[in-house]
Structures are given as C-alpha cells and as structure tokens.
Short mmCIF file of C-alpha atoms and ligand atoms in Angstrom, two decimals:
data_model
loop_
_atom_site.label_atom_id
_atom_site.label_comp_id
_atom_site.label_asym_id
_atom_site.label_seq_id
_atom_site.Cartn_x
_atom_site.Cartn_y
_atom_site.Cartn_z
CA UNK A 25 38.60 31.88 2.04
CA UNK A 26 36.36 34.66 3.20
CA UNK A 27 37.49 37.95 4.29
CA UNK A 28 35.91 39.73 7.28
CA UNK A 29 35.05 43.20 6.14
CA UNK A 30 34.86 44.71 9.56
CA UNK A 31 38.31 43.48 10.41
CA UNK A 32 39.77 45.00 7.32
CA UNK A 33 38.31 48.38 8.22
CA UNK A 34 39.54 48.23 11.82
CA UNK A 35 42.99 47.03 10.78
CA UNK A 36 43.14 49.79 8.09
CA UNK A 37 42.33 52.42 10.64
CA UNK A 38 44.61 51.04 13.35
CA UNK A 39 47.56 50.93 10.93
CA UNK A 40 46.90 54.54 10.01
CA UNK A 41 46.99 53.67 6.32
CA UNK A 42 46.24 56.78 4.24
CA UNK A 43 43.67 56.61 1.43
CA UNK A 44 46.31 57.40 -1.14
CA UNK A 45 48.39 54.47 -0.11
CA UNK A 46 45.78 51.89 -0.88
CA UNK A 47 43.45 51.28 -3.75
CA UNK A 48 39.60 51.29 -3.77
CA UNK A 49 37.92 48.16 -2.57
CA UNK A 50 37.90 46.11 -5.86
CA UNK A 51 34.79 44.28 -4.73
CA UNK A 52 32.95 47.57 -4.52
CA UNK A 53 31.83 47.10 -0.97
CA UNK A 54 31.35 50.17 1.15
CA UNK A 55 34.09 50.27 3.75
CA UNK A 56 35.34 53.55 5.11
CA UNK A 57 38.91 52.49 5.84
CA UNK A 58 41.00 51.04 2.94
CA UNK A 59 42.47 47.61 3.44
CA UNK A 60 45.29 45.56 2.04
CA UNK A 61 45.54 43.33 -1.04
CA UNK A 62 43.79 40.00 -1.27
CA UNK A 63 46.13 37.77 -3.17
CA UNK A 64 49.29 37.63 -5.32
CA UNK A 65 49.54 35.60 -8.63
CA UNK A 66 52.44 34.27 -10.65
CA UNK A 67 53.09 31.59 -13.24
CA UNK A 68 54.70 28.19 -12.86
CA UNK A 69 55.52 28.63 -16.61
CA UNK A 70 55.95 24.78 -16.74
CA UNK A 71 55.05 22.79 -19.79
CA UNK A 72 51.52 22.48 -18.37
CA UNK A 73 51.29 26.15 -17.39
CA UNK A 74 49.49 27.19 -14.23
CA UNK A 75 48.78 30.22 -12.10
CA UNK A 76 49.86 30.04 -8.49
CA UNK A 77 47.44 32.17 -6.34
CA UNK A 78 48.30 32.97 -2.71
CA UNK A 79 46.13 34.77 -0.23
CA UNK A 80 47.55 37.83 1.68
CA UNK A 81 46.61 38.04 5.36
CA UNK A 82 45.83 41.29 7.25
CA UNK A 83 49.44 41.78 8.27
CA UNK A 84 50.68 41.42 4.69
CA UNK A 85 52.00 37.94 4.96
CA UNK A 86 51.20 34.89 2.67
CA UNK A 87 49.69 31.63 3.62
CA UNK A 88 48.23 28.55 1.84
CA UNK A 89 47.81 28.96 -1.91
CA UNK A 90 46.33 27.17 -4.96
CA UNK A 91 47.72 26.18 -8.38
CA UNK A 92 45.23 26.44 -11.28
CA UNK A 93 45.98 25.27 -14.95
CA UNK A 94 45.81 27.96 -17.58
CA UNK A 95 45.09 25.56 -20.42
CA UNK A 96 48.34 26.46 -22.25
CA UNK A 97 52.02 25.72 -22.14
CA UNK A 98 54.86 27.62 -20.58
CA UNK A 99 58.25 28.19 -22.37
CA UNK A 100 61.82 29.22 -21.94
CA UNK A 101 64.13 31.45 -24.07
CA UNK A 102 67.23 29.55 -25.03
CA UNK A 103 70.93 30.38 -24.48
CA UNK A 104 73.77 30.42 -27.09
CA UNK A 105 74.00 26.58 -27.06
CA UNK A 106 70.16 26.06 -27.20
CA UNK A 107 69.70 25.25 -23.53
CA UNK A 108 66.71 26.50 -21.60
CA UNK A 109 67.13 29.73 -19.74
CA UNK A 110 66.01 29.97 -16.07
CA UNK A 111 65.60 31.63 -13.67
CA UNK A 112 63.83 34.45 -15.69
CA UNK A 113 62.73 31.87 -18.29
CA UNK A 114 60.78 34.49 -20.38
CA UNK A 115 63.10 37.50 -19.97
CA UNK A 116 60.07 39.71 -19.22
CA UNK A 117 58.07 41.75 -16.75
CA UNK A 118 54.27 41.18 -16.39
CA UNK A 119 53.74 37.63 -17.75
CA UNK A 120 50.35 37.85 -16.21
CA UNK A 121 48.19 40.77 -15.03
CA UNK A 122 45.01 41.28 -12.91
CA UNK A 123 42.28 43.94 -13.59
CA UNK A 124 39.17 44.03 -11.55
CA UNK A 125 38.25 40.25 -11.09
CA UNK A 126 39.96 39.16 -14.22
CA UNK A 127 43.39 37.61 -14.66
CA UNK A 128 45.12 37.50 -18.07
CA UNK A 129 48.19 35.33 -18.68
CA UNK A 130 50.52 34.41 -21.49
CA UNK A 131 51.30 30.82 -22.44
CA UNK A 132 54.75 31.25 -24.05
CA UNK A 133 54.94 27.65 -25.31
CA UNK A 134 51.58 27.57 -27.02
CA UNK A 135 51.32 31.14 -28.46
CA UNK A 136 48.12 31.76 -26.48
CA UNK A 137 46.48 34.18 -24.08
CA UNK A 138 44.35 32.78 -21.18
CA UNK A 139 41.56 34.80 -19.55
CA UNK A 140 40.52 33.77 -16.07
CA UNK A 141 37.81 34.94 -13.66
CA UNK A 142 38.75 35.38 -9.91
CA UNK A 143 35.95 34.43 -7.52
CA UNK A 144 34.67 37.42 -5.47
CA UNK A 145 34.66 35.38 -2.30
CA UNK A 146 37.93 33.46 -2.80
CA UNK A 147 40.79 35.09 -4.50
CA UNK A 148 42.50 31.66 -5.11
CA UNK A 149 39.43 30.29 -6.89
CA UNK A 150 40.06 30.96 -10.62
CA UNK A 151 38.22 29.69 -13.49
CA UNK A 152 38.97 29.95 -17.35
CA UNK A 153 36.68 32.22 -19.41
CA UNK A 154 36.58 30.59 -22.79
CA UNK A 155 39.44 28.82 -24.56
CA UNK A 156 42.90 30.42 -24.57
CA UNK A 157 43.07 32.73 -27.58
CA UNK A 158 45.56 31.99 -30.45
CA UNK A 159 47.91 35.00 -30.95
CA UNK A 160 49.09 36.37 -34.24
CA UNK A 161 52.77 36.24 -32.97
CA UNK A 162 54.94 33.65 -31.27
CA UNK A 163 56.21 33.31 -27.81
CA UNK A 164 54.17 35.78 -25.78
CA UNK A 165 55.92 37.05 -22.65
CA UNK A 166 54.08 39.95 -21.34
CA UNK A 167 50.34 41.22 -21.04
CA UNK A 168 48.71 44.50 -20.06
CA UNK A 169 45.06 45.18 -19.51
CA UNK A 170 43.21 48.50 -19.59
CA UNK A 171 40.01 48.82 -17.52
CA UNK A 172 39.05 52.06 -19.24
CA UNK A 173 39.18 50.55 -22.70
CA UNK A 174 38.32 46.95 -21.86
CA UNK A 175 41.33 46.02 -23.74
CA UNK A 176 44.10 43.45 -23.19
CA UNK A 177 47.44 43.63 -25.14
CA UNK A 178 50.14 41.02 -25.47
CA UNK A 179 53.85 41.26 -26.49
CA UNK A 180 55.31 38.32 -28.43
CA UNK A 181 59.12 37.95 -29.00
CA UNK A 182 59.48 34.78 -31.20
CA UNK A 183 59.93 34.58 -35.05
CA UNK A 184 56.87 36.80 -35.45
CA UNK A 185 57.33 39.47 -32.72
CA UNK A 186 55.22 42.46 -31.87
CA UNK A 187 52.10 43.57 -30.05
CA UNK A 188 48.42 42.52 -30.52
CA UNK A 189 45.32 43.39 -28.59
CA UNK A 190 41.78 42.24 -27.98
CA UNK A 191 38.76 43.66 -26.29
CA UNK A 192 37.42 41.65 -23.33
CA UNK A 193 34.17 41.41 -21.40
CA UNK A 194 32.82 39.03 -18.75
CA UNK A 195 32.05 36.69 -21.62
CA UNK A 196 35.69 36.40 -22.81
CA UNK A 197 38.16 37.77 -25.33
CA UNK A 198 37.30 39.36 -28.71
CA UNK A 199 39.40 38.81 -31.80
CA UNK A 200 43.08 39.66 -31.67
CA UNK A 201 44.18 42.67 -33.62
CA UNK A 202 46.83 42.39 -36.38
CA UNK A 203 50.36 42.37 -35.09
CA UNK A 204 52.15 45.72 -34.78
CA UNK A 205 55.43 43.85 -35.78
CA UNK A 206 58.97 44.30 -34.31
CA UNK A 207 61.62 43.06 -36.67
CA UNK A 208 63.81 41.27 -34.11
CA UNK A 209 65.12 38.52 -36.42
CA UNK A 210 64.32 36.10 -33.63
CA UNK A 211 63.54 32.46 -33.61
CA UNK A 212 60.80 30.51 -31.75
CA UNK A 213 61.67 29.95 -29.02
CA UNK A 214 63.85 33.05 -29.01
CA UNK A 215 67.33 33.32 -27.85
CA UNK A 216 67.65 35.41 -24.75
CA UNK A 217 67.63 37.29 -22.64
CA UNK A 218 68.92 40.01 -25.04
CA UNK A 219 67.16 41.13 -28.15
CA UNK A 220 63.50 40.85 -27.34
CA UNK A 221 60.18 42.35 -25.98
CA UNK A 222 60.53 42.98 -22.20
CA UNK A 223 57.25 44.45 -21.30
CA UNK A 224 54.04 45.95 -22.59
CA UNK A 225 52.02 48.30 -20.45
CA UNK A 226 49.47 51.17 -20.67
CA UNK A 227 50.23 54.83 -20.01
CA UNK A 228 48.70 56.15 -16.80
CA UNK A 229 45.75 57.71 -18.65
CA UNK A 230 45.45 54.41 -20.74
CA UNK A 231 45.57 56.24 -24.05
CA UNK A 232 48.71 54.64 -25.15
CA UNK A 233 50.35 51.23 -25.12
CA UNK A 234 54.03 51.37 -24.34
CA UNK A 235 56.42 48.49 -24.94
CA UNK A 236 60.09 48.07 -24.06
CA UNK A 237 62.23 46.14 -26.50
CA UNK A 238 65.64 45.08 -25.23
CA UNK A 239 68.64 45.63 -27.46
CA UNK A 240 71.72 43.43 -27.63
CA UNK A 241 74.95 45.48 -26.85
CA UNK A 242 77.07 42.57 -27.94
CA UNK A 243 75.71 42.93 -31.52
CA UNK A 244 75.50 46.87 -31.53
CA UNK A 245 71.79 46.44 -31.55
CA UNK A 246 70.13 49.26 -29.60
CA UNK A 247 66.93 48.59 -27.78
CA UNK A 248 63.82 50.90 -28.07
CA UNK A 249 60.55 51.98 -26.58
CA UNK A 250 57.50 51.69 -28.73
CA UNK A 251 54.54 53.99 -28.13
CA UNK A 252 51.23 52.99 -29.80
CA UNK A 253 48.09 55.23 -29.44
CA UNK A 254 45.27 52.83 -28.67
CA UNK A 255 43.16 54.24 -31.49
CA UNK A 256 45.85 52.86 -33.88
CA UNK A 257 45.86 49.27 -32.55
CA UNK A 258 43.27 48.04 -35.07
CA UNK A 259 44.86 49.78 -38.08
CA UNK A 260 45.93 47.39 -40.72
CA UNK A 261 49.32 47.13 -42.42
CA UNK A 262 52.55 48.70 -41.28
CA UNK A 263 53.66 49.83 -37.94
CA UNK A 264 51.74 52.77 -36.40
CA UNK A 265 53.89 53.10 -33.30
CA UNK A 266 56.58 55.61 -32.56
CA UNK A 267 59.93 54.16 -31.61
CA UNK A 268 62.69 55.86 -29.58
CA UNK A 269 66.13 54.87 -28.29
CA UNK A 270 66.64 57.24 -25.43
CA UNK A 271 70.19 58.48 -25.17
CA UNK A 272 72.47 56.25 -22.95
CA UNK A 273 70.03 53.28 -22.78
CA UNK A 274 70.77 49.82 -24.14
CA UNK A 275 68.71 46.99 -22.53
CA UNK A 276 65.46 48.70 -21.46
CA UNK A 277 63.48 46.15 -19.49
CA UNK A 278 60.73 46.48 -16.73
CA UNK A 279 58.78 49.54 -16.26
CA UNK A 280 56.22 51.38 -14.26
CA UNK A 281 54.25 54.62 -14.95
CA UNK A 282 54.85 57.42 -12.44
CA UNK A 283 51.40 58.56 -11.33
CA UNK A 284 50.56 62.22 -12.06
CA UNK A 285 53.21 62.61 -14.66
CA UNK A 286 53.86 61.72 -18.29
CA UNK A 287 57.12 60.03 -17.10
CA UNK A 288 57.87 56.33 -16.87
CA UNK A 289 60.50 54.60 -14.81
CA UNK A 290 62.28 51.85 -16.79
CA UNK A 291 65.10 49.63 -15.72
CA UNK A 292 68.10 49.06 -17.95
CA UNK A 293 69.65 45.64 -17.36
CA UNK A 294 73.11 46.91 -18.57
CA UNK A 295 73.44 49.58 -15.73
CA UNK A 296 70.48 50.17 -13.56
CA UNK A 297 67.40 52.37 -14.15
CA UNK A 298 66.16 55.47 -15.89
CA UNK A 299 63.38 57.93 -15.70
CA UNK A 300 62.05 58.70 -19.19
CA UNK A 301 59.65 61.19 -20.49
CA UNK A 302 56.92 60.28 -23.05
CA UNK A 303 56.22 63.45 -25.05
CA UNK A 304 52.33 63.75 -25.20
CA UNK A 305 52.42 65.34 -28.63
CA UNK A 306 54.96 63.44 -30.49
CA UNK A 307 54.98 60.09 -28.58
CA UNK A 308 58.78 60.30 -28.63
CA UNK A 309 60.52 59.10 -25.46
CA UNK A 310 63.58 60.87 -24.04
CA UNK A 311 65.87 60.47 -21.15
CA UNK A 312 65.16 62.49 -17.98
CA UNK A 313 67.85 60.91 -15.82
CA UNK A 314 69.72 57.71 -15.45
CA UNK A 315 71.25 55.93 -12.47
CA UNK A 316 73.94 53.24 -12.29
CA UNK A 317 73.55 50.75 -9.60
CA UNK A 318 77.08 49.81 -8.57
CA UNK A 319 77.73 46.07 -8.84
CA UNK A 320 74.43 45.38 -10.41
CA UNK A 321 74.09 42.24 -12.57
CA UNK A 322 70.64 42.38 -14.21
CA UNK A 323 68.35 45.07 -12.89
CA UNK A 324 65.19 44.14 -14.79
CA UNK A 325 61.98 44.61 -12.79
CA UNK A 326 60.33 47.70 -11.35
CA UNK A 327 57.24 48.55 -9.19
CA UNK A 328 55.97 51.82 -7.99
CA UNK A 329 55.06 52.24 -4.28
CA UNK A 330 52.18 54.62 -3.71
CA UNK A 331 52.84 54.47 0.03
CA UNK A 332 56.41 55.69 -0.34
CA UNK A 333 56.25 57.53 -3.75
CA UNK A 334 59.23 55.68 -4.90
CA UNK A 335 60.15 52.71 -7.17
CA UNK A 336 61.57 49.39 -6.02
CA UNK A 337 63.79 47.37 -8.45
CA UNK A 338 65.11 43.81 -8.46
CA UNK A 339 68.08 42.05 -9.94
CA UNK A 340 67.92 38.41 -11.22
CA UNK A 341 71.35 37.70 -9.93
CA UNK A 342 71.46 39.73 -6.72
CA UNK A 343 69.28 39.09 -3.67
CA UNK A 344 68.44 42.72 -2.88
CA UNK A 345 65.75 45.30 -3.39
CA UNK A 346 66.86 48.88 -4.39
CA UNK A 347 64.51 51.76 -3.78
CA UNK A 348 64.94 54.60 -6.17
CA UNK A 349 63.53 58.04 -6.69
CA UNK A 350 60.53 58.23 -9.02
CA UNK A 351 61.67 61.71 -10.02
CA UNK A 352 65.36 61.11 -11.02
CA UNK A 353 66.11 57.48 -10.17
CA UNK A 354 68.50 58.31 -7.52
CA UNK A 355 69.09 55.47 -5.02
CA UNK A 356 67.11 55.98 -1.83
CA UNK A 357 67.94 52.75 0.00
CA UNK A 358 69.10 49.21 -0.56
CA UNK A 359 67.61 46.29 1.31
CA UNK A 360 70.03 43.35 1.29
CA UNK A 361 68.32 40.01 1.96
CA UNK A 362 70.00 37.08 3.61
CA UNK A 363 67.46 34.30 2.93
CA UNK A 364 69.66 32.41 0.55
CA UNK A 365 67.83 33.21 -2.68
CA UNK A 366 70.19 33.77 -5.77
CA UNK A 367 68.21 36.83 -6.92
CA UNK A 368 64.70 38.22 -7.42
CA UNK A 369 62.58 38.85 -10.54
CA UNK A 370 59.05 40.14 -10.90
CA UNK A 371 57.50 42.17 -7.98
CA UNK A 372 54.32 44.00 -6.91
CA UNK A 373 53.69 46.34 -4.11
CA UNK A 374 50.52 47.02 -2.04
CA UNK A 375 50.58 49.57 0.67
CA UNK A 376 53.80 49.09 2.65
CA UNK A 377 54.34 45.46 1.48
CA UNK A 378 56.65 44.41 -1.34
CA UNK A 379 56.08 40.93 -2.94
CA UNK A 380 59.05 39.66 -5.00
CA UNK A 381 59.49 36.39 -6.75
CA UNK A 382 62.63 34.27 -6.67
CA UNK A 383 62.33 31.38 -9.01
CA UNK A 384 65.42 29.90 -7.31
CA UNK A 385 67.93 28.08 -9.61
CA UNK A 386 66.88 24.40 -9.40
CA UNK A 387 68.86 23.75 -6.34
CA UNK A 388 67.64 26.73 -4.34
CA UNK A 389 63.85 26.44 -3.92
CA UNK A 390 61.51 29.14 -5.42
CA UNK A 391 60.16 31.61 -2.97
CA UNK A 392 58.29 34.82 -2.50
CA UNK A 393 60.00 37.39 -0.25
CA UNK A 394 57.69 39.89 1.55
CA UNK A 395 59.36 43.02 2.68
CA UNK A 396 57.84 45.77 4.85
CA UNK A 397 59.04 48.84 3.01
CA UNK A 398 58.39 51.12 5.92
CA UNK A 399 61.03 49.45 8.05
CA UNK A 400 63.06 48.07 5.19
CA UNK A 401 63.11 44.42 6.42
CA UNK A 402 61.98 41.04 5.27
CA UNK A 403 58.86 39.86 7.17
CA UNK A 404 58.40 36.49 5.37
CA UNK A 405 60.31 34.14 3.05
CA UNK A 406 57.43 31.99 1.67
CA UNK A 407 58.58 28.85 -0.16
CA UNK A 408 56.40 28.12 -3.28
CA UNK A 409 57.98 24.94 -4.65
CA UNK A 410 55.20 23.01 -2.86
CA UNK A 411 52.70 24.82 -5.17
CA UNK A 412 54.40 23.65 -8.26
CA UNK A 413 56.72 26.51 -8.92
CA UNK A 414 60.29 26.05 -9.78
CA UNK A 415 63.06 27.90 -11.67
CA UNK A 416 60.77 28.51 -14.62
CA UNK A 417 58.32 30.57 -12.64
CA UNK A 418 57.64 34.04 -13.90
CA UNK A 419 55.50 37.14 -13.40
CA UNK A 420 53.80 38.75 -10.56
CA UNK A 421 50.28 40.25 -10.23
CA UNK A 422 48.16 41.35 -7.23
CA UNK A 423 44.55 41.67 -6.52
CA UNK A 424 43.66 44.59 -4.35
C1 LIG B 17 50.89 37.62 10.45
O1 LIG B 17 49.68 36.93 10.78
C2 LIG B 17 49.87 35.50 10.76
C3 LIG B 17 48.50 34.80 10.89
O2 LIG B 17 47.51 35.74 11.41
C4 LIG B 17 50.85 35.09 11.89
O3 LIG B 17 51.00 33.77 11.85
C5 LIG B 17 52.18 35.78 11.63
O4 LIG B 17 53.07 35.53 12.70
C6 LIG B 17 52.00 37.31 11.48
N1 LIG B 17 53.24 37.78 11.02
C7 LIG B 17 53.72 39.01 11.32
C8 LIG B 17 55.13 39.37 10.75
O5 LIG B 17 53.15 39.82 12.01
C1 LIG B 18 72.69 26.76 -21.72
O1 LIG B 18 71.78 26.11 -20.91
C2 LIG B 18 72.07 24.80 -20.59
C3 LIG B 18 70.85 24.19 -19.93
O2 LIG B 18 70.12 25.10 -19.13
C4 LIG B 18 73.27 24.81 -19.73
O3 LIG B 18 73.65 23.46 -19.33
C5 LIG B 18 74.45 25.43 -20.44
O4 LIG B 18 75.54 25.56 -19.57
C6 LIG B 18 74.07 26.77 -21.03
N1 LIG B 18 75.10 27.30 -21.83
C7 LIG B 18 75.54 28.53 -21.84
C8 LIG B 18 76.58 28.92 -22.83
O5 LIG B 18 75.13 29.33 -20.96
C1 LIG B 19 69.29 37.11 -38.55
O1 LIG B 19 69.56 35.93 -37.62
C2 LIG B 19 70.28 34.89 -38.40
C3 LIG B 19 70.54 33.72 -37.34
O2 LIG B 19 69.40 33.37 -36.68
C4 LIG B 19 71.65 35.52 -38.90
O3 LIG B 19 72.27 34.52 -39.61
C5 LIG B 19 71.40 36.74 -39.71
O4 LIG B 19 72.54 37.34 -40.00
C6 LIG B 19 70.45 37.76 -38.95
N1 LIG B 19 70.10 38.85 -39.83
C7 LIG B 19 70.24 40.08 -39.45
C8 LIG B 19 69.73 41.11 -40.47
O5 LIG B 19 70.65 40.45 -38.33
C1 LIG B 20 77.10 50.68 -34.12
O1 LIG B 20 75.96 51.21 -34.80
C2 LIG B 20 76.08 52.73 -34.88
C3 LIG B 20 74.77 53.19 -35.50
O2 LIG B 20 73.91 52.27 -35.85
C4 LIG B 20 77.19 53.00 -35.83
O3 LIG B 20 77.42 54.35 -36.01
C5 LIG B 20 78.51 52.36 -35.19
O4 LIG B 20 79.65 52.54 -35.99
C6 LIG B 20 78.35 50.93 -34.87
N1 LIG B 20 79.53 50.40 -34.13
C7 LIG B 20 80.05 49.22 -34.36
C8 LIG B 20 81.12 48.87 -33.44
O5 LIG B 20 79.62 48.52 -35.27
C1 LIG B 21 73.86 61.81 -24.76
O1 LIG B 21 74.52 61.64 -23.57
C2 LIG B 21 75.88 62.10 -23.63
C3 LIG B 21 76.51 61.75 -22.36
O2 LIG B 21 75.81 60.92 -21.47
C4 LIG B 21 75.92 63.49 -24.00
O3 LIG B 21 77.29 63.80 -24.17
C5 LIG B 21 75.23 63.80 -25.38
O4 LIG B 21 75.19 65.18 -25.57
C6 LIG B 21 73.79 63.16 -25.23
N1 LIG B 21 73.11 63.45 -26.52
C7 LIG B 21 71.88 63.89 -26.63
C8 LIG B 21 71.31 63.98 -28.03
O5 LIG B 21 71.20 64.37 -25.67
C1 LIG B 22 71.84 28.44 -6.71
O1 LIG B 22 71.97 29.65 -5.86
C2 LIG B 22 72.61 29.27 -4.63
C3 LIG B 22 72.45 30.52 -3.78
O2 LIG B 22 72.86 31.75 -4.41
C4 LIG B 22 74.11 29.00 -5.00
O3 LIG B 22 74.72 28.71 -3.71
C5 LIG B 22 74.14 27.76 -5.91
O4 LIG B 22 75.37 27.59 -6.36
C6 LIG B 22 73.26 27.99 -7.15
N1 LIG B 22 73.14 26.83 -7.93
C7 LIG B 22 73.23 26.87 -9.20
C8 LIG B 22 73.05 25.56 -9.87
O5 LIG B 22 73.36 27.91 -9.86
#
C-alpha cells in the first residue's frame, strides 16, 4: 500500500499533533507536519513462525494485513505438568522489534534470530535478510536493537540462558557474541512463566543493555535486573554485567525507558509496577517507587506514551489498560474494556493511539485492541485469527 504524503501532513496539522508527540518520518521524507505510525507487527509464534504485519490508517485504525514466515519455529514455555503455556506463550516483552526499516525477531523453538527488511513503499512487505542466525543460548524470547550502535541483542531463557548480541547492516547479521550467562537452572523449553528472562532493552542513550530476569517467589528465588555496558558485550569469559534486586520487587517483567531521565519503568507481575533508577556510575538499579494495582493478576507489559508523558500497562488475565505516572508509578486512569478478550499482553503506542495484543485463549479469538488514549476509549477491536494468529501469538512492534 502507498501512503499519500500530502494527506499525512494535512492530517497531522488538522489533528494538532505536536512535534514531540510523534517521531521523525522514518522514511526520511521532508514533511513539515508529523504523521502517525505506518504498521504494527507481532508474531504468530506457531511451529512455523510468522510475522503478522498490519497497516495503520490515518485515523489510527487497522485494516488488512499480511503474514510472512520468519524461517524459524515458535515455542511455548511449559507448565508444572509439561503442558504448553498460552496466552503469553513466551512469558516475555518484545519478542520482535523494529528499527529503521529492519525487523528482528526471535524464533523460540529453533534458537534463532531472524532479520527482515521492511519495504519502504509497503510496510507489510517483509523479506528475510540472510538466513536466521543460530544463537549461543536456547529459547530466545526477547530482542532489542540499537540504531546508534548498529547492534541487536537477544535474551534466551532455556537451559543455556543469557544475552548475546550481533552487529547488523543492510547486508545482514554479524557473528553472535559469547553468551553473558544467567544461571537460571532452566530446561529447554523452560518452565514458566516464572524464573526466566522477561525483556532485554537499551538504555535511552543506548550505552547499556538492560535485562529483566523474573524471579520465582514460590521458591524464594528473587528476580533481578542486569545492566551490561555495551563495550563489554564482546568480552570473553565470565559475566560482565551488574545485577541488582531492587527492594520490594520479585517478578520484574516488561519495561520502558523514561525519556530524559536515567529511570526505567518496570512492571512486577506479583503486584503492579515500579519506577527504578539506573545509577550511571555503578550500574546498580534501585527502587524509586512502587505501586500496587488492586486486583491485578499479571501486570507484565509496559509502553511509554510520548503524547501523554505516562506509561500504559497490561495484564494477561484482565482486560484493561492502566495508565501510570512515569515519575512515581501512581495510577492515573484505568480503561476497562468490554470486548470479551480475556486479557492483554504486549503493546505499543504511537501518538494518541495504543495497540495491545490479546492472543485469546483458544476459544476467544486473538485480536488487537486500539485505544485512543486522549479520550480513554477503544476505537477498534481488530480480529487477527484470520491472519494466522492464535493463543501462541506474542510481541508487538511498530513502524513509525
Ligand atoms: C477510520 O478510517 C477508516 C477508513 O478510512 C474508517 O472505515 C473508520 O470508520 C474510521 N474509524 C474511526 C474510528 O474514525
Ligand atoms: C498445563 O497445560 C496443559 C495444556 O496446555 C493443560 O491442559 C493443563 O491443565 C495445565 N496444567 C496446569 C497444572 O496448569
Ligand atoms: C535445578 O533444577 C532441577 C530440576 O530441573 C532441580 O532438581 C534442582 O534442585 C535445581 N537446582 C538448583 C540449584 O536449584
Ligand atoms: C529466602 O532467601 C533469603 C536470602 O536468600 C533468606 O534470608 C531467607 O531465609 C529465605 N527464606 C526462606 C523461606 O527460605
Ligand atoms: C525496603 O523496603 C522496606 C519496606 O518496603 C523498608 O522497610 C526497608 O528499609 C527497605 N530497605 C532498603 C535497603 O531500602
Ligand atoms: C476464554 O476467555 C473467555 C473470556 O474471558 C472465557 O469466557 C472463557 O472461559 C475462556 N476459555 C478458556 C478455555 O479459558
């Protein structure tokens, strides 16, 4: 599909969107007024893994969509009796990510990382760049990319768990670095959702790779946050990261950096969410504030809203969006949804629009809910089972 540049500029101006609320035109076209995002992406995470790409219209709604094979296999963490977990099959945030016109995705069942190129004229036209790269760990669940460093990093949470990175260019992926190992005593596939890597992401200035590792309160096993300066990524032998277990946290999960600060916002599935500070001198992470969400079941995913200066979180077992302060995690508002979804997992925000994935539960269809955060209401409930997504679906990324 082709976007009409003039329409974008007019629509942006008419809506009164501020320059800070929307990103630069990723295609590098000169356009005075900013415009909205072009497409969302998530994984089917089925045995034959695929990316589902759905274009975003001028008014923020979704239509159409395409399903493109990643060349790898999806996977599921397993429960106490060895059954496949789902929804939230991977127990992670950011199973795929987009930077510029590249998309990177994990293939949990084949221990690989795929790199894809997004067509500049059609955001649903994806093509593999090279073969999927074999990772030094098992069961990858989360991936982050740094434009500044041309670096992509993957968190694995199987029998060999940890983080590993590779440089990338338009020609493909470089060699994976040795694993910075986490001793989780896990299996492949891992038991879940507790005791495992939840998300890996870059600090705002992209000098550090930050990884949340969920604990298991039932086994008195405290989770932690790993901070790895990027210059240490290629160091051999031993762990070069700094690990902290901020006071009062247990199951640290999805995260987002808070622009303009060295703070990060991290959910904790056992009570709600926290604001944490990453000490720029010691790389130690400490608690700034924590907030319990009453009645919550599994608050696991977080996304920062530039347009509102706040953070939205989702719960795998409750069909609501909770908006929280980026300063101290206080609850600003709760948007209760009535579309019949059992809960929401990964989400992304562009301008005023929030895109949150519900994998469904096998009987309830998978869907993406679009919420207009300025009015606090759903504007669309877009079913995605026709695009090959079911209860294993995971991740959310956006092209702006
Ligand atoms: C958004 O635009 C589409 C197509 O242009 C239209 O069908 C839909 O009704 C609009 N939705 C809203 C909420 O404005
Ligand atoms: C484990 O998963 C299987 C298949 O998904 C399910 O039938 C079973 O009830 C689950 N067991 C537990 C203890 O949750
Ligand atoms: C590691 O996991 C196995 C089961 O998979 C368990 O028997 C063993 O006690 C665990 N070891 C530690 C140190 O937790
Ligand atoms: C849990 O671990 C902490 C420190 O590792 C220890 O002080 C405490 O006694 C343990 N609690 C239980 C119930 O095992
Ligand atoms: C941890 O938090 C508890 C209460 O939430 C407080 O009593 C204790 O002093 C804190 N410990 C540190 C090291 O800050
Ligand atoms: C799926 O979710 C719906 C809506 O919350 C619920 O009514 C239904 O019982 C769930 N089914 C399963 C198999 O969990």
